[in-house]
mmCIF file of C-alpha atoms in Angstrom:
data_model
loop_
_atom_site.group_PDB
_atom_site.id
_atom_site.type_symbol
_atom_site.label_atom_id
_atom_site.label_comp_id
_atom_site.label_asym_id
_atom_site.label_seq_id
_atom_site.Cartn_x
_atom_site.Cartn_y
_atom_site.Cartn_z
ATOM 1 C CA MET A 16 -5.576 -30.114 -31.507
ATOM 2 C CA LYS A 17 -4.484 -28.089 -28.493
ATOM 3 C CA SER A 18 -7.073 -26.072 -26.593
ATOM 4 C CA ARG A 19 -7.402 -22.327 -27.023
ATOM 5 C CA TYR A 20 -8.145 -20.255 -23.950
ATOM 6 C CA LEU A 21 -9.085 -16.628 -23.368
ATOM 7 C CA VAL A 22 -7.770 -14.678 -20.397
ATOM 8 C CA VAL A 23 -9.469 -11.339 -19.801
ATOM 9 C CA GLY A 24 -7.172 -8.912 -18.017
ATOM 10 C CA ALA A 25 -3.384 -8.559 -18.215
ATOM 11 C CA GLY A 26 -2.748 -7.899 -14.521
ATOM 12 C CA PHE A 27 -1.135 -10.385 -12.156
ATOM 13 C CA GLY A 28 -4.150 -12.721 -12.058
ATOM 14 C CA GLY A 29 -4.433 -12.943 -15.816
ATOM 15 C CA ALA A 30 -0.700 -13.179 -16.463
ATOM 16 C CA VAL A 31 -0.055 -15.932 -13.906
ATOM 17 C CA THR A 32 -3.018 -17.953 -15.197
ATOM 18 C CA ALA A 33 -2.024 -17.530 -18.853
ATOM 19 C CA ARG A 34 1.538 -18.641 -18.127
ATOM 20 C CA ALA A 35 0.340 -21.769 -16.333
ATOM 21 C CA LEU A 36 -2.012 -22.714 -19.160
ATOM 22 C CA ALA A 37 0.650 -22.288 -21.837
ATOM 23 C CA GLN A 38 3.463 -23.856 -19.826
ATOM 24 C CA ASN A 39 1.634 -26.796 -18.263
ATOM 25 C CA LEU A 40 -0.881 -27.629 -20.987
ATOM 26 C CA GLY A 41 0.920 -26.405 -24.093
ATOM 27 C CA ALA A 42 -2.229 -24.405 -24.750
ATOM 28 C CA SER A 43 -2.798 -21.455 -27.033
ATOM 29 C CA VAL A 44 -3.777 -18.482 -24.858
ATOM 30 C CA LEU A 45 -5.077 -15.085 -25.892
ATOM 31 C CA VAL A 46 -4.764 -12.420 -23.196
ATOM 32 C CA ILE A 47 -6.763 -9.237 -23.747
ATOM 33 C CA ASP A 48 -6.993 -5.998 -21.799
ATOM 34 C CA GLU A 49 -9.118 -2.963 -22.517
ATOM 35 C CA ARG A 50 -6.354 -0.596 -21.401
ATOM 36 C CA SER A 51 -3.481 0.363 -23.669
ATOM 37 C CA HIS A 52 -0.912 -1.404 -21.480
ATOM 38 C CA THR A 53 -0.369 -4.567 -19.478
ATOM 39 C CA ALA A 54 -0.053 -4.899 -15.665
ATOM 40 C CA GLY A 55 -3.445 -3.391 -14.753
ATOM 41 C CA ASN A 56 -3.330 -1.176 -11.673
ATOM 42 C CA CYS A 57 0.271 -2.297 -11.039
ATOM 43 C CA HIS A 58 1.422 -0.565 -14.227
ATOM 44 C CA THR A 59 4.725 1.299 -13.863
ATOM 45 C CA GLU A 60 6.562 3.542 -16.291
ATOM 46 C CA ARG A 61 9.485 5.943 -16.376
ATOM 47 C CA ASP A 62 8.515 9.592 -16.246
ATOM 48 C CA PRO A 63 10.259 11.188 -19.256
ATOM 49 C CA ALA A 64 11.009 14.490 -17.488
ATOM 50 C CA THR A 65 12.474 13.123 -14.232
ATOM 51 C CA ASN A 66 13.309 9.471 -15.086
ATOM 52 C CA VAL A 67 11.510 8.479 -11.879
ATOM 53 C CA MET A 68 9.737 5.115 -11.994
ATOM 54 C CA VAL A 69 6.070 5.985 -11.468
ATOM 55 C CA HIS A 70 3.460 3.646 -10.025
ATOM 56 C CA ARG A 71 0.829 5.057 -12.354
ATOM 57 C CA TYR A 72 -2.221 3.824 -10.394
ATOM 58 C CA GLY A 73 -0.842 4.359 -6.916
ATOM 59 C CA PRO A 74 1.950 2.800 -4.830
ATOM 60 C CA HIS A 75 2.457 -0.950 -4.940
ATOM 61 C CA ILE A 76 4.838 -2.574 -2.461
ATOM 62 C CA PHE A 77 5.192 -6.295 -2.897
ATOM 63 C CA HIS A 78 5.042 -8.349 0.284
ATOM 64 C CA THR A 79 4.212 -11.961 1.074
ATOM 65 C CA SER A 80 4.874 -14.734 3.551
ATOM 66 C CA ARG A 81 4.372 -17.467 0.937
ATOM 67 C CA GLN A 82 7.743 -18.800 -0.140
ATOM 68 C CA ASP A 83 6.370 -20.116 -3.442
ATOM 69 C CA VAL A 84 4.882 -16.728 -4.354
ATOM 70 C CA TRP A 85 8.126 -14.937 -3.482
ATOM 71 C CA ASP A 86 10.160 -17.434 -5.520
ATOM 72 C CA TYR A 87 7.731 -17.076 -8.426
ATOM 73 C CA VAL A 88 7.945 -13.289 -8.793
ATOM 74 C CA ARG A 89 11.720 -13.287 -8.284
ATOM 75 C CA SER A 90 12.081 -15.771 -11.144
ATOM 76 C CA PHE A 91 10.884 -12.985 -13.436
ATOM 77 C CA ALA A 92 12.398 -9.887 -11.827
ATOM 78 C CA ASP A 93 15.206 -8.618 -9.636
ATOM 79 C CA PHE A 94 13.664 -7.145 -6.486
ATOM 80 C CA GLY A 95 15.265 -4.251 -4.673
ATOM 81 C CA PRO A 96 14.960 -4.181 -0.868
ATOM 82 C CA TYR A 97 12.223 -1.872 0.351
ATOM 83 C CA THR A 98 10.562 -1.399 3.735
ATOM 84 C CA ASN A 99 7.269 0.475 3.698
ATOM 85 C CA ARG A 100 7.393 3.036 6.506
ATOM 86 C CA VAL A 101 4.258 5.159 6.320
ATOM 87 C CA LYS A 102 3.881 8.364 8.307
ATOM 88 C CA ALA A 103 0.650 9.943 9.527
ATOM 89 C CA HIS A 104 0.226 13.722 9.447
ATOM 90 C CA THR A 105 -2.351 14.194 12.228
ATOM 91 C CA PRO A 106 -3.880 17.243 13.963
ATOM 92 C CA ARG A 107 -1.399 16.590 16.787
ATOM 93 C CA GLY A 108 1.761 16.082 14.705
ATOM 94 C CA VAL A 109 3.511 13.535 12.502
ATOM 95 C CA TYR A 110 3.790 9.936 13.706
ATOM 96 C CA GLY A 111 4.679 6.496 12.401
ATOM 97 C CA LEU A 112 2.171 3.925 11.159
ATOM 98 C CA PRO A 113 0.959 1.396 11.962
ATOM 99 C CA LEU A 114 0.380 2.354 15.581
ATOM 100 C CA ASN A 115 3.414 1.046 17.420
ATOM 101 C CA LEU A 116 5.277 1.572 20.682
ATOM 102 C CA LEU A 117 7.051 4.695 19.411
ATOM 103 C CA THR A 118 3.764 6.162 18.134
ATOM 104 C CA ILE A 119 2.054 5.577 21.481
ATOM 105 C CA ASN A 120 4.957 6.970 23.515
ATOM 106 C CA GLN A 121 5.352 10.054 21.333
ATOM 107 C CA PHE A 122 1.625 10.746 21.092
ATOM 108 C CA PHE A 123 1.026 10.542 24.855
ATOM 109 C CA GLY A 124 4.443 11.826 25.953
ATOM 110 C CA ARG A 125 5.281 8.581 27.761
ATOM 111 C CA SER A 126 8.127 6.065 27.828
ATOM 112 C CA PHE A 127 6.195 2.796 28.118
ATOM 113 C CA ARG A 128 7.672 -0.644 27.753
ATOM 114 C CA PRO A 129 5.590 -3.105 25.679
ATOM 115 C CA ARG A 130 3.459 -4.541 28.510
ATOM 116 C CA GLU A 131 2.904 -1.096 30.009
ATOM 117 C CA ALA A 132 1.748 0.271 26.639
ATOM 118 C CA ALA A 133 -0.641 -2.652 26.158
ATOM 119 C CA ALA A 134 -2.170 -2.093 29.585
ATOM 120 C CA PHE A 135 -2.419 1.646 28.986
ATOM 121 C CA LEU A 136 -4.176 1.173 25.641
ATOM 122 C CA GLU A 137 -6.562 -1.299 27.249
ATOM 123 C CA SER A 138 -7.437 1.339 29.832
ATOM 124 C CA LEU A 139 -8.348 3.793 27.063
ATOM 125 C CA GLY A 140 -10.842 1.462 25.392
ATOM 126 C CA ASP A 141 -14.571 1.937 25.855
ATOM 127 C CA LYS A 142 -15.557 -1.087 27.949
ATOM 128 C CA SER A 143 -19.258 -0.359 27.476
ATOM 129 C CA ILE A 144 -18.938 -1.584 23.871
ATOM 130 C CA LYS A 145 -19.136 -5.361 24.234
ATOM 131 C CA ASP A 146 -19.706 -6.383 20.628
ATOM 132 C CA PRO A 147 -18.526 -3.681 18.141
ATOM 133 C CA GLN A 148 -20.994 -3.360 15.286
ATOM 134 C CA ASN A 149 -19.134 -0.873 13.102
ATOM 135 C CA PHE A 150 -15.726 0.659 12.417
ATOM 136 C CA GLU A 151 -16.106 3.442 14.983
ATOM 137 C CA GLU A 152 -17.209 1.123 17.769
ATOM 138 C CA GLN A 153 -14.333 -1.225 16.987
ATOM 139 C CA ALA A 154 -11.847 1.655 17.274
ATOM 140 C CA LEU A 155 -13.330 3.111 20.451
ATOM 141 C CA ARG A 156 -13.420 -0.319 22.077
ATOM 142 C CA PHE A 157 -9.775 -1.132 21.430
ATOM 143 C CA ILE A 158 -7.780 2.117 21.084
ATOM 144 C CA GLY A 159 -9.941 4.822 22.675
ATOM 145 C CA ARG A 160 -11.198 8.166 21.426
ATOM 146 C CA GLU A 161 -7.963 10.192 21.185
ATOM 147 C CA LEU A 162 -6.122 7.780 18.903
ATOM 148 C CA TYR A 163 -9.272 7.110 16.906
ATOM 149 C CA GLU A 164 -10.046 10.768 16.247
ATOM 150 C CA ASN A 165 -6.461 11.717 15.408
ATOM 151 C CA PHE A 166 -5.456 8.731 13.280
ATOM 152 C CA PHE A 167 -8.598 7.137 11.857
ATOM 153 C CA TYR A 168 -11.782 9.183 11.891
ATOM 154 C CA GLY A 169 -10.938 11.836 9.297
ATOM 155 C CA TYR A 170 -8.889 9.557 7.066
ATOM 156 C CA THR A 171 -11.556 6.857 7.057
ATOM 157 C CA LYS A 172 -14.328 9.327 6.257
ATOM 158 C CA LYS A 173 -12.347 10.723 3.312
ATOM 159 C CA GLN A 174 -11.254 7.312 2.051
ATOM 160 C CA TRP A 175 -14.703 5.684 2.142
ATOM 161 C CA GLY A 176 -16.955 8.714 1.665
ATOM 162 C CA CYS A 177 -19.191 7.914 4.626
ATOM 163 C CA GLU A 178 -19.250 8.030 8.389
ATOM 164 C CA PRO A 179 -17.169 5.276 10.044
ATOM 165 C CA THR A 180 -20.356 4.167 11.812
ATOM 166 C CA ASP A 181 -21.594 3.007 8.384
ATOM 167 C CA LEU A 182 -18.594 0.723 7.828
ATOM 168 C CA PRO A 183 -18.189 -2.828 9.152
ATOM 169 C CA ALA A 184 -15.969 -3.379 12.178
ATOM 170 C CA SER A 185 -13.869 -5.846 10.175
ATOM 171 C CA ILE A 186 -12.127 -3.029 8.266
ATOM 172 C CA LEU A 187 -10.241 -1.897 11.383
ATOM 173 C CA LYS A 188 -9.033 -5.430 12.065
ATOM 174 C CA ARG A 189 -6.636 -4.975 9.127
ATOM 175 C CA LEU A 190 -4.879 -2.120 11.015
ATOM 176 C CA PRO A 191 -2.699 -3.682 13.713
ATOM 177 C CA VAL A 192 -1.359 -2.100 16.886
ATOM 178 C CA ARG A 193 2.188 -3.183 17.723
ATOM 179 C CA PHE A 194 3.688 -3.031 21.172
ATOM 180 C CA ASN A 195 7.243 -2.846 19.862
ATOM 181 C CA TYR A 196 9.205 -0.357 17.759
ATOM 182 C CA ASP A 197 8.626 -2.123 14.443
ATOM 183 C CA ASP A 198 7.361 0.518 11.983
ATOM 184 C CA ASN A 199 7.357 -1.731 8.910
ATOM 185 C CA TYR A 200 3.811 -1.278 7.603
ATOM 186 C CA TYR A 201 3.606 -4.942 6.648
ATOM 187 C CA GLY A 202 4.170 -8.002 8.781
ATOM 188 C CA SER A 203 5.113 -10.242 5.853
ATOM 189 C CA ILE A 204 8.356 -12.224 5.762
ATOM 190 C CA PHE A 205 9.359 -11.067 2.273
ATOM 191 C CA GLN A 206 9.109 -7.529 0.912
ATOM 192 C CA GLY A 207 10.532 -5.534 -1.985
ATOM 193 C CA ILE A 208 9.882 -3.731 -5.259
ATOM 194 C CA PRO A 209 10.981 -4.935 -8.737
ATOM 195 C CA ARG A 210 13.864 -2.761 -9.908
ATOM 196 C CA ASP A 211 12.545 -2.570 -13.478
ATOM 197 C CA GLY A 212 8.951 -2.000 -12.373
ATOM 198 C CA TYR A 213 5.863 -4.189 -12.286
ATOM 199 C CA THR A 214 5.030 -3.869 -15.977
ATOM 200 C CA ALA A 215 8.373 -5.400 -16.960
ATOM 201 C CA LEU A 216 7.751 -8.232 -14.489
ATOM 202 C CA ILE A 217 4.306 -9.026 -15.864
ATOM 203 C CA ASP A 218 5.497 -8.762 -19.464
ATOM 204 C CA ARG A 219 8.131 -11.393 -18.665
ATOM 205 C CA ILE A 220 5.465 -13.684 -17.205
ATOM 206 C CA LEU A 221 3.491 -13.279 -20.433
ATOM 207 C CA ASP A 222 6.546 -13.850 -22.648
ATOM 208 C CA TYR A 223 6.024 -17.534 -23.386
ATOM 209 C CA GLU A 224 5.319 -19.624 -26.456
ATOM 210 C CA GLY A 225 1.598 -19.879 -27.119
ATOM 211 C CA ILE A 226 0.634 -16.643 -25.338
ATOM 212 C CA GLU A 227 -0.665 -13.762 -27.440
ATOM 213 C CA VAL A 228 -1.395 -10.396 -25.813
ATOM 214 C CA LYS A 229 -3.775 -7.795 -27.205
ATOM 215 C CA VAL A 230 -4.222 -4.505 -25.373
ATOM 216 C CA SER A 231 -6.889 -1.871 -26.139
ATOM 217 C CA THR A 232 -9.263 -4.811 -26.650
ATOM 218 C CA ARG A 233 -12.600 -4.972 -24.870
ATOM 219 C CA PHE A 234 -14.207 -8.278 -23.880
ATOM 220 C CA THR A 235 -17.709 -9.195 -24.981
ATOM 221 C CA ARG A 236 -19.570 -12.281 -23.809
ATOM 222 C CA GLU A 237 -19.919 -13.451 -27.396
ATOM 223 C CA MET A 238 -16.174 -14.174 -27.364
ATOM 224 C CA LYS A 239 -16.590 -17.142 -25.030
ATOM 225 C CA ASP A 240 -17.960 -19.285 -27.869
ATOM 226 C CA GLU A 241 -14.578 -19.111 -29.597
ATOM 227 C CA PHE A 242 -12.596 -20.609 -26.701
ATOM 228 C CA ALA A 243 -12.494 -23.793 -24.635
ATOM 229 C CA HIS A 244 -12.574 -21.744 -21.429
ATOM 230 C CA VAL A 245 -12.548 -18.092 -20.376
ATOM 231 C CA PHE A 246 -10.665 -16.795 -17.331
ATOM 232 C CA PHE A 247 -12.217 -13.467 -16.407
ATOM 233 C CA THR A 248 -10.428 -11.018 -14.092
ATOM 234 C CA GLY A 249 -12.522 -7.912 -14.764
ATOM 235 C CA PRO A 250 -15.460 -6.603 -12.686
ATOM 236 C CA ILE A 251 -18.050 -9.344 -12.246
ATOM 237 C CA ASP A 252 -20.959 -6.911 -12.473
ATOM 238 C CA ALA A 253 -19.623 -5.691 -15.830
ATOM 239 C CA TYR A 254 -19.423 -9.285 -17.098
ATOM 240 C CA PHE A 255 -23.162 -9.656 -16.549
ATOM 241 C CA GLY A 256 -23.942 -6.220 -17.997
ATOM 242 C CA PHE A 257 -24.776 -4.816 -14.535
ATOM 243 C CA ALA A 258 -27.978 -6.861 -14.641
ATOM 244 C CA HIS A 259 -28.340 -6.725 -10.851
ATOM 245 C CA GLY A 260 -26.894 -3.237 -10.431
ATOM 246 C CA ARG A 261 -23.410 -1.765 -10.022
ATOM 247 C CA LEU A 262 -21.335 -2.951 -7.100
ATOM 248 C CA GLY A 263 -19.998 -0.132 -4.961
ATOM 249 C CA TYR A 264 -16.340 0.878 -5.185
ATOM 250 C CA ARG A 265 -14.180 3.784 -4.164
ATOM 251 C CA THR A 266 -11.740 5.191 -6.693
ATOM 252 C CA VAL A 267 -8.761 7.487 -6.307
ATOM 253 C CA PHE A 268 -7.233 10.265 -8.386
ATOM 254 C CA TRP A 269 -4.161 12.470 -8.094
ATOM 255 C CA ASP A 270 -2.792 15.947 -8.582
ATOM 256 C CA GLN A 271 0.740 15.589 -9.938
ATOM 257 C CA GLN A 272 3.557 18.100 -9.562
ATOM 258 C CA GLU A 273 7.242 18.138 -10.392
ATOM 259 C CA GLU A 274 9.677 19.395 -7.755
ATOM 260 C CA THR A 275 13.416 19.516 -7.139
ATOM 261 C CA GLY A 276 15.242 17.672 -4.373
ATOM 262 C CA ASP A 277 13.350 15.912 -1.594
ATOM 263 C CA PHE A 278 9.759 17.105 -1.140
ATOM 264 C CA LEU A 279 8.272 14.772 1.520
ATOM 265 C CA GLY A 280 11.251 13.010 3.020
ATOM 266 C CA ASN A 281 9.263 9.774 2.761
ATOM 267 C CA ALA A 282 7.467 7.694 0.137
ATOM 268 C CA VAL A 283 3.986 8.017 1.666
ATOM 269 C CA ILE A 284 2.427 10.335 4.227
ATOM 270 C CA ASN A 285 -1.227 9.904 5.238
ATOM 271 C CA TYR A 286 -3.153 13.090 6.064
ATOM 272 C CA THR A 287 -5.684 12.156 8.703
ATOM 273 C CA GLY A 288 -7.362 15.478 9.447
ATOM 274 C CA SER A 289 -10.902 16.123 8.240
ATOM 275 C CA ASP A 290 -9.906 19.677 7.294
ATOM 276 C CA VAL A 291 -7.464 18.381 4.641
ATOM 277 C CA PRO A 292 -9.312 17.282 1.467
ATOM 278 C CA TYR A 293 -6.765 14.692 0.311
ATOM 279 C CA THR A 294 -5.943 11.343 1.932
ATOM 280 C CA ARG A 295 -2.227 11.029 1.315
ATOM 281 C CA ILE A 296 0.781 12.256 -0.657
ATOM 282 C CA HIS A 297 3.314 10.011 -2.438
ATOM 283 C CA GLU A 298 6.811 10.863 -3.608
ATOM 284 C CA HIS A 299 7.608 8.134 -6.098
ATOM 285 C CA LYS A 300 11.387 8.306 -6.205
ATOM 286 C CA HIS A 301 11.458 7.055 -2.621
ATOM 287 C CA PHE A 302 9.977 3.733 -3.798
ATOM 288 C CA ALA A 303 13.339 3.054 -5.478
ATOM 289 C CA PRO A 304 15.955 3.968 -2.819
ATOM 290 C CA TRP A 305 18.661 2.363 -4.972
ATOM 291 C CA GLU A 306 18.200 5.168 -7.560
ATOM 292 C CA GLN A 307 19.272 8.811 -7.431
ATOM 293 C CA HIS A 308 17.200 11.617 -8.985
ATOM 294 C CA GLU A 309 17.668 15.375 -8.810
ATOM 295 C CA LYS A 310 14.041 16.018 -9.715
ATOM 296 C CA THR A 311 11.069 14.438 -8.044
ATOM 297 C CA LEU A 312 7.393 13.710 -8.690
ATOM 298 C CA VAL A 313 4.761 14.309 -6.026
ATOM 299 C CA PHE A 314 1.241 12.858 -6.204
ATOM 300 C CA THR A 315 -1.534 14.189 -3.965
ATOM 301 C CA GLU A 316 -4.248 11.536 -3.662
ATOM 302 C CA TYR A 317 -7.996 12.062 -3.332
ATOM 303 C CA SER A 318 -10.767 9.503 -2.916
ATOM 304 C CA LYS A 319 -14.304 9.513 -4.307
ATOM 305 C CA ALA A 320 -17.171 7.238 -5.256
ATOM 306 C CA THR A 321 -16.727 5.350 -8.515
ATOM 307 C CA GLU A 322 -18.925 6.529 -11.349
ATOM 308 C CA GLY A 323 -19.006 6.364 -15.134
ATOM 309 C CA ASN A 324 -15.670 5.215 -16.500
ATOM 310 C CA ASP A 325 -13.754 5.587 -13.219
ATOM 311 C CA ILE A 326 -11.318 2.798 -12.356
ATOM 312 C CA PRO A 327 -12.641 0.733 -9.419
ATOM 313 C CA TYR A 328 -10.117 0.387 -6.582
ATOM 314 C CA TYR A 329 -11.646 -0.503 -3.224
ATOM 315 C CA PRO A 330 -14.815 -2.628 -2.912
ATOM 316 C CA ILE A 331 -17.117 -1.036 -0.347
ATOM 317 C CA ARG A 332 -19.066 -4.221 0.471
ATOM 318 C CA LEU A 333 -21.935 -2.618 2.350
ATOM 319 C CA GLU A 334 -25.106 -4.666 2.861
ATOM 320 C CA ARG A 335 -26.611 -3.600 -0.466
ATOM 321 C CA ASP A 336 -23.410 -4.674 -2.219
ATOM 322 C CA LYS A 337 -23.403 -8.046 -0.506
ATOM 323 C CA ALA A 338 -26.999 -8.670 -1.559
ATOM 324 C CA MET A 339 -26.098 -7.743 -5.125
ATOM 325 C CA LEU A 340 -22.989 -9.924 -5.018
ATOM 326 C CA ALA A 341 -25.067 -12.929 -3.966
ATOM 327 C CA GLN A 342 -27.105 -12.521 -7.165
ATOM 328 C CA TYR A 343 -23.951 -12.290 -9.282
ATOM 329 C CA ALA A 344 -22.521 -15.354 -7.532
ATOM 330 C CA GLN A 345 -25.628 -17.312 -8.450
ATOM 331 C CA ALA A 346 -25.350 -16.160 -12.073
ATOM 332 C CA ALA A 347 -21.650 -17.065 -12.140
ATOM 333 C CA GLY A 348 -22.456 -20.555 -10.891
ATOM 334 C CA SER A 349 -24.624 -21.096 -13.958
ATOM 335 C CA GLU A 350 -22.035 -19.762 -16.404
ATOM 336 C CA GLU A 351 -20.277 -22.795 -17.867
ATOM 337 C CA GLY A 352 -16.792 -22.475 -19.267
ATOM 338 C CA VAL A 353 -15.917 -19.296 -17.345
ATOM 339 C CA SER A 354 -13.755 -18.851 -14.264
ATOM 340 C CA PHE A 355 -13.839 -15.629 -12.235
ATOM 341 C CA LEU A 356 -10.444 -14.785 -10.767
ATOM 342 C CA GLY A 357 -8.829 -11.929 -8.886
ATOM 343 C CA ARG A 358 -9.847 -8.785 -7.069
ATOM 344 C CA LEU A 359 -12.497 -7.354 -9.407
ATOM 345 C CA ALA A 360 -14.041 -10.639 -10.510
ATOM 346 C CA THR A 361 -14.545 -11.799 -6.912
ATOM 347 C CA TYR A 362 -15.270 -8.330 -5.483
ATOM 348 C CA ARG A 363 -12.693 -8.559 -2.700
ATOM 349 C CA TYR A 364 -9.832 -6.346 -1.604
ATOM 350 C CA LEU A 365 -6.761 -8.412 -2.452
ATOM 351 C CA ASP A 366 -3.084 -7.507 -2.388
ATOM 352 C CA MET A 367 -0.791 -8.551 -5.238
ATOM 353 C CA HIS A 368 0.603 -11.551 -3.400
ATOM 354 C CA GLN A 369 -2.895 -12.840 -2.656
ATOM 355 C CA VAL A 370 -3.909 -12.566 -6.317
ATOM 356 C CA ILE A 371 -0.754 -14.380 -7.402
ATOM 357 C CA GLY A 372 -1.154 -17.092 -4.766
ATOM 358 C CA GLU A 373 -4.780 -17.759 -5.635
ATOM 359 C CA SER A 374 -3.982 -17.755 -9.365
ATOM 360 C CA LEU A 375 -1.143 -20.243 -8.895
ATOM 361 C CA ASP A 376 -3.367 -22.521 -6.817
ATOM 362 C CA PHE A 377 -6.353 -22.287 -9.136
ATOM 363 C CA SER A 378 -4.414 -22.753 -12.374
ATOM 364 C CA ALA A 379 -2.588 -25.775 -10.913
ATOM 365 C CA GLU A 380 -5.932 -27.372 -10.062
ATOM 366 C CA PHE A 381 -7.369 -26.519 -13.469
ATOM 367 C CA CYS A 382 -4.361 -27.876 -15.354
ATOM 368 C CA SER A 383 -4.382 -31.060 -13.278
ATOM 369 C CA ALA A 384 -8.069 -31.610 -13.990
ATOM 370 C CA THR A 385 -7.550 -30.961 -17.700
ATOM 371 C CA THR A 386 -4.661 -33.409 -18.053
ATOM 372 C CA SER A 387 -6.754 -35.997 -16.193
ATOM 373 C CA GLY A 388 -9.461 -35.648 -18.805
ATOM 374 C CA LYS A 389 -12.051 -34.083 -16.492
ATOM 375 C CA ASP A 390 -14.752 -31.785 -17.855
ATOM 376 C CA THR A 391 -13.708 -28.239 -16.937
ATOM 377 C CA ARG A 392 -16.638 -26.551 -18.642
ATOM 378 C CA ALA A 393 -18.584 -26.899 -15.406
ATOM 379 C CA GLY A 394 -17.201 -26.930 -11.904
ATOM 380 C CA PHE A 395 -14.362 -24.474 -12.471
ATOM 381 C CA SER A 396 -16.101 -21.125 -12.096
ATOM 382 C CA ASN A 397 -14.339 -20.308 -8.764
ATOM 383 C CA VAL A 398 -17.757 -19.331 -7.401
ATOM 384 C CA GLU A 399 -16.790 -20.108 -3.799
ATOM 385 C CA LYS A 400 -14.602 -16.978 -3.806
ATOM 386 C CA LEU A 401 -17.716 -14.896 -4.537
ATOM 387 C CA ALA A 402 -19.406 -15.682 -1.243
ATOM 388 C CA PRO A 403 -20.467 -12.296 0.220
ATOM 389 C CA ALA A 404 -18.849 -12.667 3.657
#
């Protein structure tokens, strides 16, 4: 009798894992999701009034440097070429992101070559800060006060709901400075957006013999007794009934408006000033440059603390959260027959390609162990990913 598995969550992590189980083990897999649709936060749909493909939970641009991940997603979808060129609306004007040679030259009214710009930026840094202990110190040490205050202070405070001095220095390490004119937001080798949207892509991954999908279905821990193994991609604190408290997240929400023509002139513009209440504006038709639309949809994005039934987006990972996560990691290590996969279940900020890559790696290891006759009830909880670094 073939094994029956439960996958909780129909986003990329759940879909990739379910496909591997059904395809490599011939298993029966039930995939459930409490939302009314598949694809999680990557869910896309056509707006009926404008026919624009909308990234319903915010923009998602696929990028990766892993050849196997790129080959995997393209086996299920045709990707249109897309380069993410974000602009920053600052108190001093509009500039390109990430900070690059053009940004630096325009902002300071200079005409530096790469080495000159690097030396100039080094001269702006606060040399008295030897070992940056927070986001603000990291910025002041490496880019100086003017760039920090115009590009990062206000945006960071709005995005995270606290002073940048309360955030770890590691957050700023994800925001590179380039001493060339490359304004592609990502440094990955491969980049694009599926022409039919992410939901169609994920539905194709799930379209395989042995996989059953049920949406609008909430997981309860009693379900685990009905399956050989559970692969959980939801919030880890929710799995344990918030026994050790709720992990901190930021969530986002939008004001939506319909316009005619071209409203922004770009897909995304960040608004960095503290006097502007929103963080950024998206114009979704620009995410599909191969399409033409007379009407357009504009989404103004705001950030706030997650509460109640809000959708968690960005893990905050302050010290209290890390202490809480350590308790959940210990509980997860004792939970036989359950694996915790993906962004929410491991309380990390992960891009789509990282979720897919980890899911491919983990499911390959799990399937190999299963076919070898190893006991996967214990030892496959993926607890190492829960380490509160």
